Amino acid sequence: MNTVVHVSRRTVLTSALTAGAAALIPRDAVAAAAPAATVPLALRSHDPIELRWLDRDTPGALAGGTTWGVPWPRGSFAPDQEFALSTAAGEAVPVQTWPTAWWPDGSVKWTAHAVSEDAPRAQTYRLGAGRPATGAHAVAVRESAGEITVDTGVVQVSFARNGNQVVRSVRRGDTVIAHSGRLVVSRQDKPDTDDPQAIRFESFTGSVSSVVVEQSGPVRAVVRVEGKHRKGPREWLPFVLRFSLFAGSDGIRVVHTFVFDGDEERDFINGIGVRFTVPMRAELHDRHVRFAGADGGVLSEAVRGITGLRRDPGAAVRQAQVAGEALPDPATWDQRVTSRLHWIPAFGDYSLSQLTAHGFEIRKRTGQGHSWLRVDAGQRAAGLGYVGTPSGGLAFGMRNFWQLHPTELEVTGAADDEAEATVWLWSPRAGAMDLRFYHDGLGQDTYPEQLDALEITYEDYEPDFGTPYGVARTTELMFWALDATPTAERFAELAAANSAPPLIVSSPEHNHAAGVFGSWAPVDRSNPARAELEDRLDAIQGYHQDQVDQRSWYGFWDYGDVMHSYDGDRHQWRYDVGGYAWDNSELSTDLWLWYHYLRTGDAAAFRLAEAMTRHTGEVDVYHLGTWKGLGTRHGVMHWADSAKQVRISNASYRRFYYYLTADERVGDLLHELVDSDRTFLVLNPTRKIDGSTGPYDPDPAALPVGKTTDWGALAAAWLTEWERNGDPAAREKLLSSARSIAALPNGWVQADVTYDLASATFSSGAEPTVSVGSLSSVFGLIEVMAELLDLVDEPEVAAKWVEFCRLYNATTAEQQAATGSSWGNLNLRQAYSRATAYAAVQLDDDALADRAWRELRTGHAGYPDDHSFGTVRIEPPRVLHPIDEAGFSTNASAQYGLAVIQCLALVGNRLT
């Protein structure tokens, strides 16, 4: 008997969406091949270039090694080109190279490079075509059915292919420095803040499901480990770990990502960490603990101290213990000490907890069941600890330790045969993580009520939409398998490398000459008008950078983001006012900060943009569930707003960091977005505007995808996938969609447009109509179009785009003549001055270029020429603590910054 099952179209489409991007493009195909050349490849090579350290000073230590990216002009090198690296003095440096993007002609666009901790150190280097030097060590990777072992020539790290031990062992030759590396998580079913009468606790351990070697040397090896945290039948909190190991180095870099897939009403995480077991092969007085404090400070302790006693063992003994060296035989000490060693307490447990950005505390105890003693305290710890003996031990740490509070470094059992060293990403000493929505909905049950509430708090609320299900967090960890207890000076060097991993960079001049990232140019103060604009750019970027610290925009889920708008009455950013709170990439803050770094090469600017990329790409975007591939609009909580859109998950905001650092995790984020047009099958972003009230039953051939804000984000994802991986499907979607928009009667301003998912094309009625919004191009569309039209020969697309750029700030008569209608009273005209500048260059029109500068200086919805770019100091008791106040908003700063940067690059010759 045949049974007929009726399934709604929505069910079928939702199931198809759940399959995600991986169903269309195999994950391990990422970075697999160059795109097929569209023209014969004619190479012209490139002279060697100079590289330097981001922070300019030659670092004392590296985080195992360092990995960076370099762009090359079109047609310079073939994808298989070898590169040689040397110091400025000519000393060869072993380097590993691989391409990360290609130009359409098949030549290499971006290369990634890696050097190890043991590489010759210099202030500057030279990179050019040539045969790479061979180092004294090379990474070797061995695979078997049960494990993968990476040998750097100094340490050997074994990874389990399954089970609850991510790392089976870390060895230096025959000595096991650490073993049983594992992930630990604990949860409770009720929050501490609600004063519950009873709380149920559970502990989980990471369970490995997949281990893949992504790179195998000779300088750098990368192992990707995936799985979930498990206890009994429950598996949750998916994780992805990447271990990077470098030839000749004892450092192990770990990029740790987890995705929250719990129920925020009953899953309150009260601890999440990475733990290793460390053998203790020495007498208690030869076991050592180290913690890095602030400003290069180091706490040096022994498990059983023999200094400060009533009886003196001898100066040589005391000095050796303080230095972490093996003590002389106790038979040689003053016997009044030797005979009484058993009376000296052994402190086996240590903790450095950083529960806020402004204070850490170190405590110790003899063991479980006994009181903790307060050791010392400070403000901002560097985030590195150590436990071991003179014959070896483990340094363990976390980057952005105080910025991502509440964190902790913990040592337990150091008085036993084996200690445990734990990096707590969320400290168990802090209150449990509470991800619940911050209000009860306030009665906003219908769209009219929600739209009315939007008018007062600017919060786009909708029941059940403020969920953290599917958001992620990525944290960078470091481990060093040391052959001895480090000196205080060496430990301070390792702590500095842990806090701010040294990075090699190419100059703004070279990056600009390579022709990447569209319209920008290095800083130019060659005349007073340019110098004034450069000062203003520095002022707005510096102000927002300073506000991070002054306003303490730190914390596990918050660090990396900035606030959206300011409340002058309270002298406070509007952290508690609906959609005015966290910025969540609104109006392309990420783009502005990255372009500022590209122009200046400034290390502080890089670190600010880097932190934003780590945050906005993970916390503000869904990586699991129905809304996978969508980001959340700005709000009081990063996931609170009901506007879930591709304009926030935007690949444009992540590309810079990927290409400049070759970071594999950000590569994952870019790949996740390839099929984000499929999210329109499950959510209508215009539902409150078009009055949709019933179940969403989309037509895949006529989806409500916007041709500007939405398409700009989709285009960035396709463009990046095409240039990274040579994916013909991504290229076809990119070009087909762009051509279809250009073919619309009014191109990018045509009204009543729908999107066909199968063909990746837009369509509308035959009559020219107009619908244009001020937000249309301020989420990366202007920037991605500049890049796209530089890559491909598409005259019809270019003509229609240039028309849009020319007309946005044009007169009503000009708009009517070209499109048949006025474009209305448009906003953000200062922001669109860069569109005018782009049109001026393409049309070779000086009058249009002059118009662009007038638009910029008039400052509509931005900063006019007479705006004050200074700050005012506000002192207590008017505020909690001294702060600087300025007439800046993040939206205006981002768009002003982008407009100035691009106008300078495009029509700077017309600046007077």
CSV table of N, CA and C in Angstrom, one decimal, residues 460-529:
chain,number,residue,atom,x,y,z
A,460,ASP,N,13.9,47.0,17.7
A,460,ASP,CA,13.0,46.2,16.9
A,460,ASP,C,12.7,44.8,17.6
A,461,TYR,N,11.7,44.8,18.4
A,461,TYR,CA,11.5,43.6,19.2
A,461,TYR,C,10.4,42.7,18.6
A,462,GLU,N,10.6,41.4,18.8
A,462,GLU,CA,9.6,40.4,18.4
A,462,GLU,C,9.7,39.2,19.3
A,463,PRO,N,8.6,38.7,19.8
A,463,PRO,CA,8.8,37.5,20.7
A,463,PRO,C,9.6,36.4,20.1
A,464,ASP,N,10.4,35.8,21.0
A,464,ASP,CA,11.2,34.6,20.6
A,464,ASP,C,12.4,34.9,19.7
A,465,PHE,N,12.6,36.1,19.3
A,465,PHE,CA,13.7,36.5,18.4
A,465,PHE,C,15.0,36.9,19.1
A,466,GLY,N,14.9,37.2,20.4
A,466,GLY,CA,16.1,37.6,21.1
A,466,GLY,C,16.8,36.4,21.7
A,467,THR,N,17.1,35.4,20.9
A,467,THR,CA,17.7,34.2,21.4
A,467,THR,C,19.2,34.2,21.1
A,468,PRO,N,20.0,33.7,22.0
A,468,PRO,CA,21.5,33.5,21.7
A,468,PRO,C,21.7,32.1,21.0
A,469,TYR,N,20.7,31.3,20.8
A,469,TYR,CA,21.0,30.0,20.2
A,469,TYR,C,21.7,30.1,18.8
A,470,GLY,N,22.9,29.7,18.8
A,470,GLY,CA,23.6,29.7,17.5
A,470,GLY,C,24.7,30.8,17.5
A,471,VAL,N,24.8,31.6,18.5
A,471,VAL,CA,26.0,32.6,18.5
A,471,VAL,C,27.2,31.9,19.0
A,472,ALA,N,28.4,32.4,18.8
A,472,ALA,CA,29.6,31.8,19.0
A,472,ALA,C,30.6,32.7,19.7
A,473,ARG,N,31.7,32.2,20.2
A,473,ARG,CA,32.8,33.0,20.7
A,473,ARG,C,34.1,32.3,20.4
A,474,THR,N,35.1,33.0,19.9
A,474,THR,CA,36.4,32.5,19.6
A,474,THR,C,37.4,33.1,20.6
A,475,THR,N,38.3,32.3,21.1
A,475,THR,CA,39.3,32.8,22.1
A,475,THR,C,40.6,32.1,21.6
A,476,GLU,N,41.7,32.9,21.8
A,476,GLU,CA,43.0,32.5,21.4
A,476,GLU,C,43.8,32.1,22.7
A,477,LEU,N,44.4,30.9,22.7
A,477,LEU,CA,45.1,30.3,23.8
A,477,LEU,C,46.5,30.0,23.4
A,478,MET,N,47.5,30.0,24.4
A,478,MET,CA,48.8,29.6,24.1
A,478,MET,C,49.3,28.6,25.2
A,479,PHE,N,50.1,27.7,24.7
A,479,PHE,CA,50.7,26.7,25.6
A,479,PHE,C,52.2,26.6,25.2
A,480,TRP,N,53.1,26.6,26.2
A,480,TRP,CA,54.5,26.3,25.9
A,480,TRP,C,54.9,25.1,26.7
A,481,ALA,N,55.5,24.1,26.1
A,481,ALA,CA,56.0,22.9,26.7
A,481,ALA,C,57.5,23.2,27.0
A,482,LEU,N,57.8,23.8,28.2
A,482,LEU,CA,59.1,24.3,28.5
A,482,LEU,C,60.0,23.2,29.0
A,483,ASP,N,61.3,23.3,28.8
A,483,ASP,CA,62.2,22.3,29.3
A,483,ASP,C,62.7,22.6,30.7
A,484,ALA,N,62.3,23.7,31.2
A,484,ALA,CA,62.7,24.1,32.6
A,484,ALA,C,61.8,25.2,33.1
A,485,THR,N,61.8,25.4,34.3
A,485,THR,CA,61.1,26.6,34.9
A,485,THR,C,61.7,27.9,34.3
A,486,PRO,N,61.0,28.7,33.6
A,486,PRO,CA,61.6,29.9,33.0
A,486,PRO,C,62.0,30.9,34.0
A,487,THR,N,63.0,31.7,33.6
A,487,THR,CA,63.4,32.8,34.4
A,487,THR,C,62.3,33.8,34.4
A,488,ALA,N,62.3,34.8,35.3
A,488,ALA,CA,61.3,35.8,35.3
A,488,ALA,C,61.3,36.6,34.0
A,489,GLU,N,62.5,36.9,33.5
A,489,GLU,CA,62.6,37.6,32.3
A,489,GLU,C,62.1,36.9,31.1
A,490,ARG,N,62.4,35.6,31.0
A,490,ARG,CA,61.8,34.8,29.9
A,490,ARG,C,60.3,34.7,30.0
A,491,PHE,N,59.8,34.5,31.2
A,491,PHE,CA,58.4,34.3,31.4
A,491,PHE,C,57.7,35.6,31.0
A,492,ALA,N,58.3,36.8,31.3
A,492,ALA,CA,57.7,38.0,30.9
A,492,ALA,C,57.6,38.2,29.4
A,493,GLU,N,58.6,37.7,28.7
A,493,GLU,CA,58.6,37.7,27.2
A,493,GLU,C,57.5,36.8,26.7
A,494,LEU,N,57.3,35.6,27.2
A,494,LEU,CA,56.3,34.7,26.8
A,494,LEU,C,54.9,35.4,27.1
A,495,ALA,N,54.8,36.0,28.2
A,495,ALA,CA,53.5,36.7,28.6
A,495,ALA,C,53.2,37.8,27.6
A,496,ALA,N,54.2,38.5,27.1
A,496,ALA,CA,54.0,39.6,26.1
A,496,ALA,C,53.5,39.0,24.8
A,497,ALA,N,54.1,37.9,24.4
A,497,ALA,CA,53.7,37.2,23.2
A,497,ALA,C,52.3,36.7,23.3
A,498,ASN,N,52.0,36.2,24.4
A,498,ASN,CA,50.6,35.7,24.6
A,498,ASN,C,49.6,36.8,24.6
A,499,SER,N,49.9,38.0,25.1
A,499,SER,CA,48.9,39.1,25.2
A,499,SER,C,48.7,39.7,23.8
A,500,ALA,N,49.8,39.9,23.1
A,500,ALA,CA,49.7,40.6,21.8
A,500,ALA,C,50.7,39.8,20.8
A,501,PRO,N,50.2,38.7,20.3
A,501,PRO,CA,51.1,37.9,19.4
A,501,PRO,C,51.7,38.7,18.3
A,502,PRO,N,53.1,38.8,18.3
A,502,PRO,CA,53.8,39.6,17.2
A,502,PRO,C,53.3,39.2,15.8
A,503,LEU,N,53.2,40.1,15.0
A,503,LEU,CA,52.7,39.9,13.6
A,503,LEU,C,53.6,40.7,12.7
A,504,ILE,N,53.9,40.0,11.6
A,504,ILE,CA,54.7,40.7,10.5
A,504,ILE,C,53.7,41.3,9.5
A,505,VAL,N,54.0,42.5,9.0
A,505,VAL,CA,53.1,43.2,8.1
A,505,VAL,C,53.8,43.8,7.0
A,506,SER,N,53.1,44.0,5.9
A,506,SER,CA,53.6,44.7,4.7
A,506,SER,C,53.1,46.2,4.9
A,507,SER,N,53.8,47.1,4.2
A,507,SER,CA,53.5,48.5,4.4
A,507,SER,C,52.2,48.9,3.7
A,508,PRO,N,51.6,50.1,4.2
A,508,PRO,CA,50.5,50.6,3.5
A,508,PRO,C,50.8,50.9,2.0
A,509,GLU,N,52.0,51.4,1.7
A,509,GLU,CA,52.3,51.7,0.3
A,509,GLU,C,52.3,50.5,-0.6
A,510,HIS,N,52.9,49.3,-0.1
A,510,HIS,CA,52.8,48.1,-0.9
A,510,HIS,C,51.4,47.6,-1.0
A,511,ASN,N,50.6,47.6,0.1
A,511,ASN,CA,49.3,47.1,0.0
A,511,ASN,C,48.4,47.9,-1.0
A,512,HIS,N,48.6,49.2,-1.0
A,512,HIS,CA,47.9,50.0,-1.9
A,512,HIS,C,48.3,49.8,-3.3
A,513,ALA,N,49.6,49.6,-3.5
A,513,ALA,CA,50.1,49.4,-4.9
A,513,ALA,C,49.6,48.0,-5.4
A,514,ALA,N,49.3,47.1,-4.5
A,514,ALA,CA,48.8,45.8,-5.0
A,514,ALA,C,47.4,45.9,-5.5
A,515,GLY,N,46.7,46.9,-5.2
A,515,GLY,CA,45.4,47.1,-5.8
A,515,GLY,C,44.3,46.3,-5.1
A,516,VAL,N,44.4,46.1,-3.8
A,516,VAL,CA,43.4,45.3,-3.1
A,516,VAL,C,42.5,46.3,-2.3
A,517,PHE,N,41.3,45.8,-2.0
A,517,PHE,CA,40.3,46.5,-1.1
A,517,PHE,C,39.8,47.8,-1.7
A,518,GLY,N,39.8,48.0,-3.0
A,518,GLY,CA,39.1,49.1,-3.6
A,518,GLY,C,39.7,50.4,-3.4
A,519,SER,N,38.9,51.4,-3.1
A,519,SER,CA,39.4,52.8,-3.1
A,519,SER,C,39.9,53.3,-1.8
A,520,TRP,N,41.2,53.4,-1.7
A,520,TRP,CA,41.9,53.9,-0.5
A,520,TRP,C,43.3,54.2,-0.9
A,521,ALA,N,44.0,55.0,-0.1
A,521,ALA,CA,45.4,55.4,-0.3
A,521,ALA,C,46.0,55.6,1.0
A,522,PRO,N,47.4,55.4,1.1
A,522,PRO,CA,48.1,55.7,2.4
A,522,PRO,C,47.9,57.2,2.8
A,523,VAL,N,48.2,57.4,4.0
A,523,VAL,CA,48.1,58.8,4.6
A,523,VAL,C,49.0,59.7,3.8
A,524,ASP,N,48.4,60.9,3.5
A,524,ASP,CA,49.1,61.9,2.7
A,524,ASP,C,48.8,63.3,3.3
A,525,ARG,N,49.8,63.9,3.9
A,525,ARG,CA,49.7,65.2,4.5
A,525,ARG,C,50.5,66.3,3.7
A,526,SER,N,50.4,66.1,2.4
A,526,SER,CA,51.3,66.9,1.5
A,526,SER,C,50.8,68.4,1.4
A,527,ASN,N,49.6,68.7,1.8
A,527,ASN,CA,49.1,70.1,1.8
A,527,ASN,C,48.2,70.3,3.0
A,528,PRO,N,47.9,71.6,3.3
A,528,PRO,CA,47.1,71.8,4.5
A,528,PRO,C,45.7,71.2,4.5
A,529,ALA,N,45.1,71.2,3.3
A,529,ALA,CA,43.7,70.6,3.2
A,529,ALA,C,43.8,69.1,3.5
